[in-house]
Short mmCIF file of C-alpha atoms in Angstrom, two decimals:
data_model
loop_
_atom_site.label_atom_id
_atom_site.label_comp_id
_atom_site.label_asym_id
_atom_site.label_seq_id
_atom_site.Cartn_x
_atom_site.Cartn_y
_atom_site.Cartn_z
CA MET A 18 17.14 -40.68 31.08
CA LYS A 19 19.28 -42.27 33.86
CA LEU A 20 19.73 -45.80 34.66
CA ILE A 21 20.10 -47.39 38.22
CA PRO A 22 21.39 -51.28 38.81
CA ILE A 23 18.84 -52.17 42.02
CA HIS A 24 20.75 -55.52 43.48
CA THR A 25 18.00 -57.27 45.11
CA GLY A 26 20.22 -60.11 46.21
CA ASN A 27 21.91 -63.92 45.27
CA PHE A 28 21.13 -67.02 45.17
CA MET A 29 22.38 -70.48 44.55
CA LEU A 30 22.04 -72.40 41.61
CA ASP A 31 23.75 -75.95 40.80
CA GLY A 32 26.27 -75.57 38.23
CA GLY A 33 25.60 -78.38 35.84
CA ALA A 34 22.02 -77.11 35.63
CA MET A 35 23.71 -73.98 34.57
CA PHE A 36 26.05 -75.09 32.10
CA GLY A 37 24.17 -78.09 30.50
CA VAL A 38 26.53 -80.54 28.80
CA VAL A 39 29.44 -78.31 29.28
CA PRO A 40 32.17 -80.03 31.53
CA LYS A 41 32.57 -79.08 35.16
CA SER A 42 36.46 -78.69 34.56
CA LEU A 43 35.41 -75.85 32.06
CA TRP A 44 32.81 -73.72 33.60
CA GLU A 45 34.11 -73.58 37.22
CA ARG A 46 37.11 -71.49 35.42
CA THR A 47 34.58 -68.71 35.53
CA ASN A 48 31.93 -70.11 38.37
CA PRO A 49 33.67 -71.75 41.20
CA ALA A 50 31.48 -74.28 42.58
CA ASP A 51 31.02 -75.05 46.41
CA GLU A 52 30.97 -78.62 47.86
CA ARG A 53 27.42 -78.97 47.02
CA ASN A 54 28.55 -78.07 43.46
CA MET A 55 26.46 -74.92 43.90
CA CYS A 56 27.59 -71.66 42.37
CA ASN A 57 26.50 -68.24 43.40
CA TRP A 58 24.18 -65.92 40.98
CA SER A 59 23.00 -62.48 41.38
CA MET A 60 19.64 -61.23 40.80
CA ARG A 61 20.13 -57.53 39.53
CA SER A 62 17.48 -55.24 38.65
CA LEU A 63 17.65 -52.18 36.63
CA LEU A 64 16.11 -48.73 37.06
CA ILE A 65 15.16 -46.44 34.79
CA GLU A 66 14.19 -42.68 35.39
CA ASP A 67 12.52 -41.41 32.19
CA GLY A 68 11.00 -38.07 32.78
CA ASP A 69 7.86 -39.02 35.12
CA ARG A 70 8.16 -42.67 34.85
CA LEU A 71 10.20 -45.21 36.90
CA ILE A 72 10.74 -48.05 35.31
CA LEU A 73 11.64 -51.37 36.75
CA ILE A 74 12.91 -54.06 35.13
CA ASP A 75 12.54 -57.67 36.72
CA THR A 76 12.41 -58.06 40.76
CA GLY A 77 14.23 -60.61 41.87
CA ILE A 78 13.09 -63.63 44.03
CA GLY A 79 10.73 -61.91 46.72
CA GLU A 80 10.60 -62.75 50.13
CA LYS A 81 6.93 -64.55 50.70
CA GLN A 82 7.66 -68.12 49.63
CA ASN A 83 8.02 -70.55 52.47
CA GLU A 84 11.17 -71.52 54.01
CA LYS A 85 10.87 -74.91 52.12
CA PHE A 86 11.33 -72.78 49.09
CA PHE A 87 14.32 -70.72 50.04
CA LYS A 88 16.13 -73.55 51.17
CA PHE A 89 16.85 -74.89 47.72
CA TYR A 90 17.90 -71.92 46.70
CA TYR A 91 20.79 -70.41 49.45
CA LEU A 92 19.95 -66.49 49.31
CA ASN A 93 22.79 -64.87 50.10
CA GLY A 94 24.20 -61.32 50.10
CA GLU A 95 23.58 -57.99 52.04
CA HIS A 96 21.35 -56.43 49.28
CA SER A 97 17.23 -56.60 48.43
CA LEU A 98 15.17 -54.99 46.52
CA ASP A 99 13.81 -52.47 49.26
CA LYS A 100 17.48 -51.44 50.48
CA SER A 101 18.38 -50.96 47.01
CA LEU A 102 15.49 -48.74 45.88
CA ALA A 103 15.81 -46.72 48.98
CA ALA A 104 19.42 -46.19 48.46
CA ALA A 105 18.30 -44.68 44.75
CA GLY A 106 15.66 -42.22 46.96
CA TYR A 107 13.05 -44.26 46.10
CA SER A 108 10.43 -47.14 47.22
CA ARG A 109 8.07 -49.17 45.78
CA ASP A 110 4.93 -46.89 45.78
CA ASP A 111 7.33 -44.72 43.52
CA ILE A 112 7.68 -47.09 40.54
CA THR A 113 5.10 -46.14 37.22
CA ASP A 114 6.01 -49.55 35.51
CA VAL A 115 7.45 -52.90 35.94
CA PHE A 116 8.94 -54.73 33.10
CA LEU A 117 9.02 -58.54 33.84
CA THR A 118 11.56 -59.96 30.75
CA HIS A 119 10.05 -63.04 31.87
CA LEU A 120 7.70 -64.84 34.66
CA HIS A 121 10.48 -67.57 36.04
CA PHE A 122 9.96 -67.12 39.87
CA ASP A 123 14.03 -65.60 39.78
CA HIS A 124 12.61 -63.04 37.82
CA CYS A 125 8.89 -61.54 38.91
CA GLY A 126 8.40 -63.07 42.67
CA GLY A 127 9.68 -59.69 44.05
CA SER A 128 6.12 -58.28 41.93
CA ILE A 129 4.10 -59.71 44.47
CA GLN A 130 3.72 -59.69 48.06
CA TRP A 131 1.46 -61.30 51.30
CA ASN A 132 -1.20 -59.00 51.80
CA LYS A 133 -1.88 -57.34 55.05
CA ASP A 134 -3.57 -60.16 57.15
CA ARG A 135 -1.48 -62.89 55.44
CA THR A 136 -4.84 -64.21 53.76
CA GLY A 137 -3.58 -63.48 50.19
CA TYR A 138 -1.48 -61.76 47.84
CA GLU A 139 -1.58 -58.47 46.17
CA PRO A 140 1.48 -56.33 43.79
CA ALA A 141 3.90 -55.12 45.42
CA PHE A 142 3.92 -52.43 43.22
CA LYS A 143 0.80 -50.89 44.16
CA ASN A 144 0.67 -47.32 41.27
CA ALA A 145 2.80 -49.54 38.76
CA ARG A 146 1.63 -51.28 35.60
CA PHE A 147 3.19 -54.38 34.82
CA TRP A 148 4.24 -55.30 31.53
CA SER A 149 4.46 -59.02 29.74
CA ASN A 150 3.06 -60.37 26.30
CA GLN A 151 0.30 -62.34 25.97
CA ASN A 152 1.96 -65.23 24.06
CA HIS A 153 4.50 -65.71 27.43
CA TRP A 154 1.43 -64.79 29.48
CA LYS A 155 -0.07 -67.72 28.29
CA TRP A 156 3.06 -69.82 27.92
CA ALA A 157 3.41 -69.36 31.97
CA THR A 158 -0.28 -69.66 32.85
CA GLU A 159 -0.75 -73.03 31.45
CA PRO A 160 2.71 -74.18 32.02
CA ASN A 161 4.58 -77.25 30.71
CA PRO A 162 5.50 -80.25 32.81
CA ARG A 163 9.41 -78.70 32.48
CA GLU A 164 8.90 -75.38 33.29
CA LYS A 165 5.87 -75.82 36.04
CA ALA A 166 7.89 -75.44 39.29
CA SER A 167 9.28 -72.03 37.56
CA PHE A 168 6.12 -70.62 36.86
CA LEU A 169 4.60 -70.20 40.39
CA LYS A 170 1.02 -68.53 40.11
CA GLU A 171 1.27 -67.00 43.39
CA ASN A 172 3.78 -64.78 41.44
CA ILE A 173 1.93 -64.43 38.06
CA LEU A 174 -1.91 -64.54 38.73
CA PRO A 175 -2.21 -61.91 41.01
CA ILE A 176 -0.85 -59.20 38.35
CA GLN A 177 -4.01 -60.00 36.77
CA GLU A 178 -6.04 -60.06 39.77
CA SER A 179 -5.30 -56.54 40.47
CA GLY A 180 -5.87 -55.06 37.07
CA GLN A 181 -2.08 -53.82 36.41
CA LEU A 182 -1.21 -56.16 33.77
CA ASN A 183 -0.43 -54.84 30.27
CA PHE A 184 0.85 -56.41 27.07
CA LEU A 185 3.58 -55.44 24.49
CA ASN A 186 2.59 -55.97 21.26
CA CYS A 187 3.89 -58.97 19.90
CA PRO A 188 6.10 -58.00 16.83
CA SER A 189 5.68 -60.13 13.46
CA ASN A 190 10.00 -60.63 13.36
CA ASP A 191 11.91 -60.55 16.52
CA PHE A 192 12.33 -57.24 17.28
CA LEU A 193 9.83 -54.68 18.94
CA THR A 194 11.13 -51.04 17.63
CA ASN A 195 9.98 -48.29 20.37
CA SER A 196 8.06 -49.90 22.80
CA ASP A 197 5.37 -48.40 24.99
CA LEU A 198 7.79 -48.02 27.44
CA GLY A 199 10.35 -45.99 25.19
CA PHE A 200 13.32 -48.71 24.95
CA ASP A 201 13.83 -51.60 22.27
CA VAL A 202 12.86 -54.99 22.90
CA LEU A 203 14.25 -58.34 21.24
CA PHE A 204 11.66 -61.13 21.64
CA VAL A 205 13.63 -64.80 21.92
CA ASN A 206 11.94 -68.22 22.48
CA GLY A 207 15.03 -70.48 23.49
CA HIS A 208 15.05 -70.30 27.43
CA THR A 209 11.00 -69.94 27.48
CA ASP A 210 8.47 -69.13 25.22
CA ALA A 211 8.52 -65.10 24.62
CA GLN A 212 11.41 -63.96 26.73
CA MET A 213 12.15 -59.78 26.19
CA ILE A 214 15.44 -58.41 26.03
CA PRO A 215 15.18 -54.46 26.67
CA HIS A 216 17.86 -52.60 24.16
CA ILE A 217 18.52 -49.12 25.86
CA ASN A 218 19.75 -46.01 24.53
CA TYR A 219 21.82 -44.37 26.88
CA GLN A 220 24.22 -41.45 27.27
CA GLY A 221 25.58 -42.37 24.06
CA LYS A 222 25.97 -46.57 24.02
CA LYS A 223 23.34 -49.12 23.90
CA ILE A 224 22.99 -51.08 26.98
CA VAL A 225 21.05 -53.93 26.58
CA PHE A 226 19.79 -56.11 29.70
CA THR A 227 20.19 -59.69 29.08
CA ALA A 228 18.34 -61.65 31.31
CA ASP A 229 18.33 -65.11 30.67
CA LEU A 230 19.68 -64.94 27.25
CA LEU A 231 23.35 -64.32 28.28
CA PRO A 232 23.25 -65.05 32.42
CA SER A 233 26.85 -64.28 33.08
CA VAL A 234 30.45 -64.05 31.47
CA GLY A 235 30.50 -67.42 31.82
CA HIS A 236 28.01 -68.28 29.02
CA ILE A 237 29.35 -66.50 26.26
CA PRO A 238 30.70 -69.12 24.68
CA LEU A 239 28.39 -70.49 22.23
CA PRO A 240 27.77 -74.11 23.65
CA TYR A 241 27.54 -73.01 27.07
CA LEU A 242 24.03 -73.24 27.77
CA MET A 243 21.65 -73.86 30.73
CA SER A 244 19.79 -76.84 31.22
CA TYR A 245 16.52 -74.74 31.69
CA ASP A 246 16.67 -73.85 28.19
CA THR A 247 13.82 -75.72 27.14
CA ARG A 248 14.92 -75.46 23.50
CA PRO A 249 18.38 -75.57 23.77
CA LEU A 250 19.61 -75.34 20.18
CA LEU A 251 16.75 -72.13 19.18
CA THR A 252 18.87 -70.69 22.08
CA LEU A 253 22.25 -71.17 20.45
CA GLU A 254 20.83 -70.04 17.25
CA GLU A 255 19.37 -66.76 19.21
CA LYS A 256 22.60 -66.59 21.09
CA ALA A 257 25.13 -66.49 18.23
CA LYS A 258 22.76 -63.59 16.34
CA PHE A 259 22.53 -61.37 19.57
CA LEU A 260 26.63 -61.94 19.99
CA ASN A 261 27.41 -61.17 16.62
CA THR A 262 25.10 -58.29 16.63
CA ALA A 263 26.43 -56.67 20.35
CA ALA A 264 30.18 -57.28 18.97
CA ASP A 265 29.57 -55.40 15.76
CA GLU A 266 27.57 -52.65 17.72
CA GLY A 267 29.57 -52.26 20.53
CA TYR A 268 26.23 -53.12 23.02
CA TYR A 269 27.13 -52.92 26.75
CA LEU A 270 25.24 -56.31 27.92
CA PHE A 271 24.00 -55.61 31.18
CA LEU A 272 24.35 -58.88 33.21
CA GLU A 273 21.03 -59.77 35.35
CA HIS A 274 23.11 -63.10 37.16
CA ASP A 275 26.78 -62.82 37.08
CA SER A 276 27.58 -62.00 40.72
CA VAL A 277 30.64 -60.20 39.91
CA ASN A 278 30.41 -58.27 36.74
CA GLU A 279 27.90 -55.66 35.94
CA LEU A 280 28.43 -54.82 32.64
CA CYS A 281 30.66 -56.54 29.53
CA THR A 282 31.87 -56.07 26.22
CA VAL A 283 32.22 -59.10 23.71
CA LYS A 284 34.39 -58.79 21.00
CA HIS A 285 35.43 -60.84 17.50
CA THR A 286 38.13 -63.76 17.71
CA GLU A 287 39.23 -66.44 15.28
CA ARG A 288 37.58 -68.72 18.71
CA GLY A 289 34.16 -66.83 17.56
CA VAL A 290 32.71 -64.07 19.75
CA ARG A 291 34.57 -63.84 23.19
CA LEU A 292 34.49 -61.33 26.15
CA ASP A 293 36.25 -58.03 25.78
CA GLN A 294 35.81 -56.32 29.01
CA THR A 295 34.33 -56.60 32.27
CA PHE A 296 32.71 -53.28 34.19
CA ALA A 297 31.23 -51.74 37.22
CA PHE A 298 28.12 -49.69 35.91
CA ASN A 299 29.71 -46.30 37.57
CA GLU A 300 33.08 -47.06 35.57
CA VAL A 301 31.29 -46.49 31.90
CA PHE A 302 28.07 -44.47 33.24
CA SER A 303 27.90 -41.42 35.22
#
């Protein structure tokens, strides 16, 4: 097995929305904002080479939305999905599986592209199976008013229409062991219903793709929750349990949205679980 970070680009979101009730004077220590109160965030995917399978976790925001949509998010940076795949020696057609932690546009938008004559949409990974779960699929295709703007039907429905959609089984507890993709999956429900958090055994260590359970190192203190979370008190509970386990077990946390840090570890302190160290991926894994 080999893991490769895939940087798909950066975008900007309001700092207050990303940190909820936490005052700006606190969160801007780790995530400085510009004059519009916008902070920069990465959309970092992860590629897994495992035998004859090439699994991509999340796909970024994509390129098919119109100018009006993109002007709200200030896309920036030199990276793109295609450039990063090419740097790893691959193209979209090589991907065998696309694992979507959840179906918000910044996590799945790159899954779908315009067709050749721009009359409709098609999967951007024509040879891949796409993986979600039934609970989250129902949540995303019958969206509540709060999340409706994040669940864009053009990002979601073409996956099913193509026949490439597959579901992981939702476990009776919160943890799916040894999924069809060869890694464990934690199910969490505070940010959105049935978000999936991959836990990957790699080179004798445990790497966790934290998605929106932990967007950045700035979100490690428990009260630092996104306003986007649909059930913030549940996120608080899920995050506390997860971070305690991560500190106990020495997990390496792969940060999808942290624009500076690819990986971090956490530790127990008198103030609760806090940041231990940050790393570039290649500093830890060859």
